[in-house]
Amino acid sequence: MKKLTYLLAAAAVFAACTGGNKGYTVTGTVEGAADGDTVYLETIEGRQFVKLDTAVITNGTFTFKGQQDTVASRYISCKLEGKDGMAIDFFLENGKINVNLSNGENDSAMGTPNNDIYQEIRVQLNGLDGQMMAIYNTMSDTTLTDDQRQAKGQEIDALENKKMEAVKASIDKNITNAVGVQLLKQNFYYMDVKELDPLMSQIPAAYDNDDIIIRIKNNVEKMKATAVGQKFTDFEMQTPEGKDVKLSDYAGKGKVVLVDFWASWCGPCRREMPNLVEAYAKYKNKGFEIVGVSLDQNGEAWKEGIKKLNITWPQMSDLKYWNNEGARLYAVSSIPHTVLIDADGTILARGLHGDELQEKLAEVIK
């Protein structure tokens, strides 16, 4: 009897260590699909989807089975004849995962810890997306006045801000699990150093060698070095004429300096440029300078952009696109991006545009 008890206990331990982990089973349905249609399990490498496995729909469902050593972000997709492709992102982890692929708003992936957490977030974000789309669709009404159209645009902006706040709250709540880390990797460029820095020490050690997490951590250190209240970090590039020039040739020399990271290929940069032209005309004789730092790759396109956009302030670039040395030093992950530097070389503000920039300049330039 004792021997039997021992054997049962040993079997239980063995099952817990090995056979108890039965891998994953992903079972699901695709709205509008028929038996014989193919469903794909995919990952993203670079910016391309890469197929990892395929399943054929049988009796209305598809199934993927396998073993997963670590939790990973994956996609399930299906392309039906005559229709747009459908896809859902989820977390591939051991356990039973149930997937419903439909029209986007009602997509779901549930059944395991990370997917249950993510589904709750998905529902919240999809709801906000739906509200924005509903408002956007009404803007095609030709009877709307300019004021009404502007009001609807402001509603969309408010919902977009609400969505980003929801994402940030989800990251804060889940940074110690795969859901929070994945959301961070997707949205870190919308976050400032005050939001990012407290998260860094909470990221699980399993992600220490993750390329994107390494990049985020490096960026945070650069952001801290170039945060408001710090002295500006110098760098050297060339003018459109090929002359070597440093940021320190302008900053810390007694003028308020606005460093504008931009590029001729950047639509938002071009739309913001009239605001800078206005600011330069208003303050250039009052101790104000703008230094443009271009993320262009093509020198001729850069020069043509300067001409067409009526840029008359100093410009510099190394024509290295997103590897621009200045952008890397200041952890710039989206453009346009501005850094406002006081007369003594102290960073006063970052990321100011439009009315916010004009208000800040009116405050610091007398």
mmCIF file of C-alpha atoms in Angstrom:
data_model
loop_
_atom_site.group_PDB
_atom_site.id
_atom_site.type_symbol
_atom_site.label_atom_id
_atom_site.label_comp_id
_atom_site.label_asym_id
_atom_site.label_seq_id
_atom_site.Cartn_x
_atom_site.Cartn_y
_atom_site.Cartn_z
ATOM 1 C CA MET A 1 0.000 0.000 0.000
ATOM 2 C CA LYS A 2 2.814 2.361 0.897
ATOM 3 C CA LYS A 3 4.527 1.461 -2.367
ATOM 4 C CA LEU A 4 1.371 2.284 -4.350
ATOM 5 C CA THR A 5 1.007 5.611 -2.552
ATOM 6 C CA TYR A 6 4.624 6.439 -3.351
ATOM 7 C CA LEU A 7 4.146 5.569 -7.019
ATOM 8 C CA LEU A 8 1.021 7.730 -7.270
ATOM 9 C CA ALA A 9 2.801 10.653 -5.632
ATOM 10 C CA ALA A 10 5.782 10.259 -7.939
ATOM 11 C CA ALA A 11 3.483 10.152 -10.945
ATOM 12 C CA ALA A 12 1.768 13.325 -9.807
ATOM 13 C CA VAL A 13 5.101 15.120 -9.439
ATOM 14 C CA PHE A 14 6.216 13.895 -12.864
ATOM 15 C CA ALA A 15 2.957 15.065 -14.430
ATOM 16 C CA ALA A 16 3.293 18.479 -12.810
ATOM 17 C CA CYS A 17 6.837 18.863 -14.122
ATOM 18 C CA THR A 18 6.327 17.438 -17.593
ATOM 19 C CA GLY A 19 3.122 15.878 -18.782
ATOM 20 C CA GLY A 20 0.951 18.261 -16.763
ATOM 21 C CA ASN A 21 1.897 21.015 -19.167
ATOM 22 C CA LYS A 22 -0.046 19.828 -22.208
ATOM 23 C CA GLY A 23 0.849 22.754 -24.429
ATOM 24 C CA TYR A 24 -1.693 24.958 -26.167
ATOM 25 C CA THR A 25 -4.871 24.293 -28.072
ATOM 26 C CA VAL A 26 -6.254 27.255 -29.999
ATOM 27 C CA THR A 27 -9.780 26.619 -31.206
ATOM 28 C CA GLY A 28 -11.856 29.158 -33.051
ATOM 29 C CA THR A 29 -14.393 30.290 -35.593
ATOM 30 C CA VAL A 30 -14.267 32.759 -38.476
ATOM 31 C CA GLU A 31 -17.397 34.686 -39.349
ATOM 32 C CA GLY A 32 -18.396 34.057 -42.967
ATOM 33 C CA ALA A 33 -15.907 31.248 -43.519
ATOM 34 C CA ALA A 34 -16.731 27.802 -44.856
ATOM 35 C CA ASP A 35 -15.267 24.361 -44.374
ATOM 36 C CA GLY A 36 -12.047 24.110 -46.332
ATOM 37 C CA ASP A 37 -10.998 27.733 -45.807
ATOM 38 C CA THR A 38 -7.501 28.256 -44.403
ATOM 39 C CA VAL A 39 -6.555 30.060 -41.205
ATOM 40 C CA TYR A 40 -2.998 31.162 -40.431
ATOM 41 C CA LEU A 41 -1.037 31.466 -37.189
ATOM 42 C CA GLU A 42 1.463 34.282 -37.729
ATOM 43 C CA THR A 43 4.129 36.422 -36.132
ATOM 44 C CA ILE A 44 5.689 39.716 -37.199
ATOM 45 C CA GLU A 45 9.351 39.923 -38.154
ATOM 46 C CA GLY A 46 10.429 43.435 -39.002
ATOM 47 C CA ARG A 47 7.228 44.783 -40.525
ATOM 48 C CA GLN A 48 6.211 41.604 -42.296
ATOM 49 C CA PHE A 49 3.782 38.881 -41.240
ATOM 50 C CA VAL A 50 5.414 35.455 -41.203
ATOM 51 C CA LYS A 51 3.295 32.298 -41.255
ATOM 52 C CA LEU A 52 4.088 29.823 -38.469
ATOM 53 C CA ASP A 53 1.275 27.311 -38.947
ATOM 54 C CA THR A 54 -1.913 26.711 -40.926
ATOM 55 C CA ALA A 55 -5.252 25.135 -40.103
ATOM 56 C CA VAL A 56 -8.208 24.234 -42.272
ATOM 57 C CA ILE A 57 -11.731 24.982 -41.064
ATOM 58 C CA THR A 58 -13.613 21.752 -40.434
ATOM 59 C CA ASN A 59 -17.188 21.590 -39.132
ATOM 60 C CA GLY A 60 -17.059 25.362 -38.725
ATOM 61 C CA THR A 61 -13.957 25.509 -36.525
ATOM 62 C CA PHE A 62 -10.181 25.579 -36.788
ATOM 63 C CA THR A 63 -7.603 24.250 -34.344
ATOM 64 C CA PHE A 64 -3.914 24.879 -33.701
ATOM 65 C CA LYS A 65 -1.947 22.716 -31.276
ATOM 66 C CA GLY A 66 1.592 22.950 -29.997
ATOM 67 C CA GLN A 67 3.918 23.648 -27.097
ATOM 68 C CA GLN A 68 4.985 27.151 -26.050
ATOM 69 C CA ASP A 69 8.002 27.707 -23.817
ATOM 70 C CA THR A 70 7.250 31.403 -23.231
ATOM 71 C CA VAL A 71 4.253 33.675 -23.760
ATOM 72 C CA ALA A 72 4.441 35.306 -27.200
ATOM 73 C CA SER A 73 2.392 37.838 -29.128
ATOM 74 C CA ARG A 74 0.919 36.203 -32.219
ATOM 75 C CA TYR A 75 -1.767 36.741 -34.847
ATOM 76 C CA ILE A 76 -4.494 34.610 -36.344
ATOM 77 C CA SER A 77 -5.640 35.663 -39.810
ATOM 78 C CA CYS A 78 -7.969 34.509 -42.542
ATOM 79 C CA LYS A 79 -8.562 35.826 -46.058
ATOM 80 C CA LEU A 80 -11.941 34.983 -47.545
ATOM 81 C CA GLU A 81 -12.577 35.269 -51.258
ATOM 82 C CA GLY A 82 -14.027 38.638 -52.208
ATOM 83 C CA LYS A 83 -13.585 40.071 -48.704
ATOM 84 C CA ASP A 84 -10.978 42.018 -46.785
ATOM 85 C CA GLY A 85 -8.612 39.945 -44.697
ATOM 86 C CA MET A 86 -9.386 39.489 -41.017
ATOM 87 C CA ALA A 87 -6.842 39.212 -38.216
ATOM 88 C CA ILE A 88 -6.645 39.261 -34.436
ATOM 89 C CA ASP A 89 -3.640 39.594 -32.172
ATOM 90 C CA PHE A 90 -3.492 37.431 -29.076
ATOM 91 C CA PHE A 91 -1.046 35.793 -26.679
ATOM 92 C CA LEU A 92 0.100 32.293 -27.526
ATOM 93 C CA GLU A 93 0.588 30.477 -24.237
ATOM 94 C CA ASN A 94 -0.038 26.966 -23.001
ATOM 95 C CA GLY A 95 -3.663 26.253 -22.228
ATOM 96 C CA LYS A 96 -6.979 26.275 -24.055
ATOM 97 C CA ILE A 97 -7.551 29.458 -26.051
ATOM 98 C CA ASN A 98 -10.872 30.202 -27.742
ATOM 99 C CA VAL A 99 -10.817 32.641 -30.667
ATOM 100 C CA ASN A 100 -13.635 34.352 -32.541
ATOM 101 C CA LEU A 101 -12.586 36.204 -35.674
ATOM 102 C CA SER A 102 -15.349 38.418 -37.033
ATOM 103 C CA ASN A 103 -15.736 42.064 -37.970
ATOM 104 C CA GLY A 104 -13.084 43.509 -35.689
ATOM 105 C CA GLU A 105 -15.316 45.028 -33.016
ATOM 106 C CA ASN A 106 -16.471 41.620 -31.763
ATOM 107 C CA ASP A 107 -13.167 39.753 -32.150
ATOM 108 C CA SER A 108 -12.157 37.825 -29.071
ATOM 109 C CA ALA A 109 -9.416 35.565 -27.730
ATOM 110 C CA MET A 110 -9.984 34.137 -24.250
ATOM 111 C CA GLY A 111 -9.300 31.194 -21.985
ATOM 112 C CA THR A 112 -5.791 31.778 -20.644
ATOM 113 C CA PRO A 113 -4.562 34.365 -18.122
ATOM 114 C CA ASN A 114 -2.902 36.828 -20.494
ATOM 115 C CA ASN A 115 -5.631 36.560 -23.123
ATOM 116 C CA ASP A 116 -8.370 37.182 -20.558
ATOM 117 C CA ILE A 117 -6.570 40.327 -19.400
ATOM 118 C CA TYR A 118 -5.993 41.486 -22.978
ATOM 119 C CA GLN A 119 -9.588 40.803 -24.043
ATOM 120 C CA GLU A 120 -10.896 43.165 -21.373
ATOM 121 C CA ILE A 121 -8.571 45.860 -22.706
ATOM 122 C CA ARG A 122 -9.500 45.047 -26.325
ATOM 123 C CA VAL A 123 -13.200 45.548 -25.590
ATOM 124 C CA GLN A 124 -12.516 48.936 -23.999
ATOM 125 C CA LEU A 125 -10.332 50.169 -26.866
ATOM 126 C CA ASN A 126 -12.669 48.800 -29.546
ATOM 127 C CA GLY A 127 -15.535 50.685 -27.904
ATOM 128 C CA LEU A 128 -13.619 53.965 -28.132
ATOM 129 C CA ASP A 129 -12.629 53.214 -31.732
ATOM 130 C CA GLY A 130 -16.286 52.624 -32.542
ATOM 131 C CA GLN A 131 -17.282 55.971 -31.062
ATOM 132 C CA MET A 132 -14.600 57.751 -33.074
ATOM 133 C CA MET A 133 -15.608 56.021 -36.300
ATOM 134 C CA ALA A 134 -19.264 56.915 -35.769
ATOM 135 C CA ILE A 135 -18.370 60.595 -35.403
ATOM 136 C CA TYR A 136 -15.968 60.441 -38.354
ATOM 137 C CA ASN A 137 -18.691 59.003 -40.589
ATOM 138 C CA THR A 138 -21.009 61.925 -39.791
ATOM 139 C CA MET A 139 -18.368 64.423 -40.963
ATOM 140 C CA SER A 140 -19.124 63.550 -44.600
ATOM 141 C CA ASP A 141 -22.467 65.356 -44.181
ATOM 142 C CA THR A 142 -22.215 68.322 -46.568
ATOM 143 C CA THR A 143 -24.773 70.321 -44.564
ATOM 144 C CA LEU A 144 -22.418 70.651 -41.579
ATOM 145 C CA THR A 145 -21.113 74.127 -40.831
ATOM 146 C CA ASP A 146 -17.412 74.728 -40.287
ATOM 147 C CA ASP A 147 -18.068 75.154 -36.571
ATOM 148 C CA GLN A 148 -19.961 71.861 -36.404
ATOM 149 C CA ARG A 149 -17.215 70.070 -38.298
ATOM 150 C CA GLN A 150 -14.594 71.548 -35.966
ATOM 151 C CA ALA A 151 -16.616 70.472 -32.921
ATOM 152 C CA LYS A 152 -16.775 66.913 -34.227
ATOM 153 C CA GLY A 153 -13.025 66.968 -34.800
ATOM 154 C CA GLN A 154 -12.548 68.019 -31.188
ATOM 155 C CA GLU A 155 -14.777 65.137 -30.066
ATOM 156 C CA ILE A 156 -12.583 62.709 -31.985
ATOM 157 C CA ASP A 157 -9.441 64.241 -30.474
ATOM 158 C CA ALA A 158 -10.916 63.890 -26.979
ATOM 159 C CA LEU A 159 -11.735 60.226 -27.598
ATOM 160 C CA GLU A 160 -8.251 59.631 -29.008
ATOM 161 C CA ASN A 161 -6.771 61.108 -25.829
ATOM 162 C CA LYS A 162 -9.096 58.954 -23.744
ATOM 163 C CA LYS A 163 -7.958 55.875 -25.652
ATOM 164 C CA MET A 164 -4.304 56.676 -25.045
ATOM 165 C CA GLU A 165 -4.956 57.232 -21.342
ATOM 166 C CA ALA A 166 -6.647 53.820 -21.235
ATOM 167 C CA VAL A 167 -3.616 52.237 -22.912
ATOM 168 C CA LYS A 168 -1.241 53.897 -20.450
ATOM 169 C CA ALA A 169 -3.356 52.779 -17.490
ATOM 170 C CA SER A 170 -3.331 49.221 -18.850
ATOM 171 C CA ILE A 171 0.463 49.338 -19.181
ATOM 172 C CA ASP A 172 0.841 50.553 -15.583
ATOM 173 C CA LYS A 173 -1.461 47.829 -14.304
ATOM 174 C CA ASN A 174 0.093 44.985 -16.309
ATOM 175 C CA ILE A 175 3.773 45.890 -16.760
ATOM 176 C CA THR A 176 4.816 42.753 -14.842
ATOM 177 C CA ASN A 177 3.090 40.472 -17.361
ATOM 178 C CA ALA A 178 3.211 39.885 -21.119
ATOM 179 C CA VAL A 179 0.183 42.097 -21.815
ATOM 180 C CA GLY A 180 1.683 45.204 -20.250
ATOM 181 C CA VAL A 181 5.069 44.629 -21.880
ATOM 182 C CA GLN A 182 3.490 44.192 -25.318
ATOM 183 C CA LEU A 183 1.398 47.343 -24.939
ATOM 184 C CA LEU A 184 4.524 49.218 -23.845
ATOM 185 C CA LYS A 185 6.417 48.030 -26.920
ATOM 186 C CA GLN A 186 3.575 49.222 -29.142
ATOM 187 C CA ASN A 187 3.025 52.619 -27.508
ATOM 188 C CA PHE A 188 6.218 53.807 -25.791
ATOM 189 C CA TYR A 189 6.721 56.595 -28.338
ATOM 190 C CA TYR A 190 3.510 58.241 -27.054
ATOM 191 C CA MET A 191 4.873 58.361 -23.503
ATOM 192 C CA ASP A 192 7.189 60.838 -21.822
ATOM 193 C CA VAL A 193 10.060 60.114 -19.474
ATOM 194 C CA LYS A 194 7.973 60.652 -16.326
ATOM 195 C CA GLU A 195 5.617 57.910 -17.469
ATOM 196 C CA LEU A 196 8.283 55.528 -18.743
ATOM 197 C CA ASP A 197 11.002 55.710 -16.105
ATOM 198 C CA PRO A 198 9.025 54.105 -13.217
ATOM 199 C CA LEU A 199 8.122 51.171 -15.475
ATOM 200 C CA MET A 200 11.650 50.138 -16.389
ATOM 201 C CA SER A 201 12.502 48.347 -13.150
ATOM 202 C CA GLN A 202 9.188 46.438 -13.229
ATOM 203 C CA ILE A 203 9.688 44.764 -16.615
ATOM 204 C CA PRO A 204 10.204 41.016 -16.040
ATOM 205 C CA ALA A 205 13.760 39.716 -16.416
ATOM 206 C CA ALA A 206 12.554 37.429 -19.216
ATOM 207 C CA TYR A 207 12.595 40.507 -21.475
ATOM 208 C CA ASP A 208 16.156 41.598 -20.668
ATOM 209 C CA ASN A 209 17.354 40.523 -24.128
ATOM 210 C CA ASP A 210 14.305 41.740 -26.053
ATOM 211 C CA ASP A 211 15.539 44.169 -28.732
ATOM 212 C CA ILE A 212 12.644 46.603 -28.345
ATOM 213 C CA ILE A 213 12.825 46.626 -24.545
ATOM 214 C CA ILE A 214 16.573 47.271 -24.732
ATOM 215 C CA ARG A 215 15.853 50.158 -27.101
ATOM 216 C CA ILE A 216 13.176 51.570 -24.797
ATOM 217 C CA LYS A 217 15.479 51.428 -21.774
ATOM 218 C CA ASN A 218 18.255 53.158 -23.719
ATOM 219 C CA ASN A 219 15.796 55.801 -24.884
ATOM 220 C CA VAL A 220 14.635 56.430 -21.335
ATOM 221 C CA GLU A 221 18.226 57.107 -20.242
ATOM 222 C CA LYS A 222 18.601 59.559 -23.130
ATOM 223 C CA MET A 223 15.275 61.164 -22.302
ATOM 224 C CA LYS A 224 16.382 61.621 -18.698
ATOM 225 C CA ALA A 225 19.618 63.255 -19.888
ATOM 226 C CA THR A 226 17.667 65.627 -22.149
ATOM 227 C CA ALA A 227 14.620 66.205 -19.941
ATOM 228 C CA VAL A 228 13.233 69.559 -18.914
ATOM 229 C CA GLY A 229 15.631 71.165 -16.450
ATOM 230 C CA GLN A 230 18.762 69.545 -17.923
ATOM 231 C CA LYS A 231 21.438 71.351 -19.912
ATOM 232 C CA PHE A 232 21.167 70.702 -23.633
ATOM 233 C CA THR A 233 23.223 67.903 -25.199
ATOM 234 C CA ASP A 234 25.413 69.064 -28.053
ATOM 235 C CA PHE A 235 25.783 67.433 -31.479
ATOM 236 C CA GLU A 236 27.358 68.285 -34.820
ATOM 237 C CA MET A 237 26.007 67.986 -38.372
ATOM 238 C CA GLN A 238 26.154 69.876 -41.655
ATOM 239 C CA THR A 239 24.241 72.765 -43.146
ATOM 240 C CA PRO A 240 22.561 72.395 -46.568
ATOM 241 C CA GLU A 241 25.730 73.955 -48.000
ATOM 242 C CA GLY A 242 27.926 71.266 -46.424
ATOM 243 C CA LYS A 243 29.391 73.373 -43.612
ATOM 244 C CA ASP A 244 29.995 71.696 -40.221
ATOM 245 C CA VAL A 245 27.845 73.216 -37.500
ATOM 246 C CA LYS A 246 27.058 72.399 -33.858
ATOM 247 C CA LEU A 247 23.942 72.982 -31.800
ATOM 248 C CA SER A 248 26.197 74.819 -29.352
ATOM 249 C CA ASP A 249 26.874 77.418 -32.067
ATOM 250 C CA TYR A 250 23.363 78.641 -31.252
ATOM 251 C CA ALA A 251 22.214 77.211 -27.905
ATOM 252 C CA GLY A 252 23.577 78.582 -24.625
ATOM 253 C CA LYS A 253 24.693 81.801 -26.303
ATOM 254 C CA GLY A 254 22.115 84.135 -24.771
ATOM 255 C CA LYS A 255 19.169 83.370 -27.065
ATOM 256 C CA VAL A 256 16.099 81.242 -26.541
ATOM 257 C CA VAL A 257 16.507 78.422 -29.065
ATOM 258 C CA LEU A 258 13.865 76.099 -30.451
ATOM 259 C CA VAL A 259 15.283 72.876 -31.892
ATOM 260 C CA ASP A 260 12.845 71.559 -34.488
ATOM 261 C CA PHE A 261 13.227 67.904 -35.511
ATOM 262 C CA TRP A 262 11.481 67.535 -38.871
ATOM 263 C CA ALA A 263 11.793 66.139 -42.417
ATOM 264 C CA SER A 264 10.596 67.167 -45.859
ATOM 265 C CA TRP A 265 8.779 63.808 -46.208
ATOM 266 C CA CYS A 266 6.844 64.298 -42.946
ATOM 267 C CA GLY A 267 3.278 65.522 -43.545
ATOM 268 C CA PRO A 268 2.617 66.670 -39.950
ATOM 269 C CA CYS A 269 5.940 68.551 -40.024
ATOM 270 C CA ARG A 270 4.902 70.425 -43.161
ATOM 271 C CA ARG A 271 1.517 71.275 -41.624
ATOM 272 C CA GLU A 272 3.191 72.622 -38.482
ATOM 273 C CA MET A 273 5.749 74.712 -40.382
ATOM 274 C CA PRO A 274 3.520 77.819 -40.873
ATOM 275 C CA ASN A 275 3.266 78.022 -37.082
ATOM 276 C CA LEU A 276 7.086 78.115 -36.844
ATOM 277 C CA VAL A 277 7.306 80.666 -39.655
ATOM 278 C CA GLU A 278 4.894 82.862 -37.711
ATOM 279 C CA ALA A 279 6.836 82.434 -34.456
ATOM 280 C CA TYR A 280 10.155 83.203 -36.140
ATOM 281 C CA ALA A 281 8.839 86.380 -37.747
ATOM 282 C CA LYS A 282 7.424 87.507 -34.394
ATOM 283 C CA TYR A 283 10.420 86.784 -32.151
ATOM 284 C CA LYS A 284 13.610 86.554 -34.247
ATOM 285 C CA ASN A 285 14.564 90.136 -33.337
ATOM 286 C CA LYS A 286 13.826 89.563 -29.645
ATOM 287 C CA GLY A 287 16.520 87.030 -28.786
ATOM 288 C CA PHE A 288 14.910 83.979 -30.388
ATOM 289 C CA GLU A 289 16.378 81.412 -32.786
ATOM 290 C CA ILE A 290 15.144 78.220 -34.405
ATOM 291 C CA VAL A 291 17.505 75.435 -35.403
ATOM 292 C CA GLY A 292 16.022 72.859 -37.762
ATOM 293 C CA VAL A 293 17.319 69.297 -37.530
ATOM 294 C CA SER A 294 16.202 67.324 -40.571
ATOM 295 C CA LEU A 295 15.700 63.568 -40.662
ATOM 296 C CA ASP A 296 15.845 63.606 -44.449
ATOM 297 C CA GLN A 297 17.868 61.089 -46.438
ATOM 298 C CA ASN A 298 17.969 62.991 -49.707
ATOM 299 C CA GLY A 299 19.838 66.275 -49.686
ATOM 300 C CA GLU A 300 17.944 67.718 -52.649
ATOM 301 C CA ALA A 301 14.568 66.886 -51.123
ATOM 302 C CA TRP A 302 15.714 68.575 -47.895
ATOM 303 C CA LYS A 303 16.767 71.738 -49.732
ATOM 304 C CA GLU A 304 13.558 71.788 -51.755
ATOM 305 C CA GLY A 305 11.531 71.449 -48.544
ATOM 306 C CA ILE A 306 13.384 74.382 -46.989
ATOM 307 C CA LYS A 307 12.564 76.512 -50.014
ATOM 308 C CA LYS A 308 8.906 75.538 -50.393
ATOM 309 C CA LEU A 309 8.113 75.841 -46.687
ATOM 310 C CA ASN A 310 9.654 79.332 -46.374
ATOM 311 C CA ILE A 311 12.203 78.200 -43.811
ATOM 312 C CA THR A 312 14.699 80.989 -43.164
ATOM 313 C CA TRP A 313 16.319 79.794 -39.931
ATOM 314 C CA PRO A 314 19.501 77.674 -39.580
ATOM 315 C CA GLN A 315 19.318 74.046 -40.675
ATOM 316 C CA MET A 316 21.442 70.968 -40.073
ATOM 317 C CA SER A 317 21.300 67.271 -40.954
ATOM 318 C CA ASP A 318 23.436 64.166 -41.389
ATOM 319 C CA LEU A 319 20.928 62.696 -43.894
ATOM 320 C CA LYS A 320 20.655 59.507 -41.832
ATOM 321 C CA TYR A 321 16.859 59.317 -41.581
ATOM 322 C CA TRP A 322 15.851 57.805 -38.192
ATOM 323 C CA ASN A 323 19.527 57.212 -37.380
ATOM 324 C CA ASN A 324 19.955 60.984 -37.215
ATOM 325 C CA GLU A 325 22.494 61.546 -34.446
ATOM 326 C CA GLY A 326 20.622 64.461 -32.890
ATOM 327 C CA ALA A 327 17.330 62.569 -32.884
ATOM 328 C CA ARG A 328 19.025 59.563 -31.253
ATOM 329 C CA LEU A 329 20.645 61.704 -28.539
ATOM 330 C CA TYR A 330 17.293 63.300 -27.705
ATOM 331 C CA ALA A 331 15.359 60.000 -28.000
ATOM 332 C CA VAL A 332 13.092 61.426 -30.687
ATOM 333 C CA SER A 333 10.736 58.677 -31.845
ATOM 334 C CA SER A 334 8.228 60.763 -33.810
ATOM 335 C CA ILE A 335 8.320 64.042 -35.696
ATOM 336 C CA PRO A 336 7.686 66.909 -35.631
ATOM 337 C CA HIS A 337 9.327 67.204 -32.228
ATOM 338 C CA THR A 338 10.597 70.373 -30.587
ATOM 339 C CA VAL A 339 13.039 71.112 -27.767
ATOM 340 C CA LEU A 340 12.926 74.606 -26.290
ATOM 341 C CA ILE A 341 16.205 75.768 -24.727
ATOM 342 C CA ASP A 342 16.599 78.836 -22.491
ATOM 343 C CA ALA A 343 19.224 81.517 -23.006
ATOM 344 C CA ASP A 344 21.615 79.778 -20.592
ATOM 345 C CA GLY A 345 21.284 76.385 -22.301
ATOM 346 C CA THR A 346 18.689 74.808 -19.969
ATOM 347 C CA ILE A 347 15.909 72.791 -21.561
ATOM 348 C CA LEU A 348 12.591 74.519 -20.862
ATOM 349 C CA ALA A 349 10.102 72.279 -22.672
ATOM 350 C CA ARG A 350 9.757 69.449 -25.177
ATOM 351 C CA GLY A 351 7.123 68.516 -27.700
ATOM 352 C CA LEU A 352 5.425 71.898 -28.000
ATOM 353 C CA HIS A 353 3.450 72.674 -31.165
ATOM 354 C CA GLY A 354 0.644 74.932 -32.333
ATOM 355 C CA ASP A 355 -0.969 77.167 -29.713
ATOM 356 C CA GLU A 356 1.017 75.557 -26.873
ATOM 357 C CA LEU A 357 4.268 76.638 -28.504
ATOM 358 C CA GLN A 358 3.036 80.156 -29.145
ATOM 359 C CA GLU A 359 1.868 80.498 -25.535
ATOM 360 C CA LYS A 360 5.202 79.266 -24.164
ATOM 361 C CA LEU A 361 7.202 81.605 -26.389
ATOM 362 C CA ALA A 362 5.040 84.562 -25.279
ATOM 363 C CA GLU A 363 5.810 83.555 -21.682
ATOM 364 C CA VAL A 364 9.604 83.265 -21.988
ATOM 365 C CA ILE A 365 10.372 85.966 -24.570
ATOM 366 C CA LYS A 366 9.609 89.482 -23.359
#
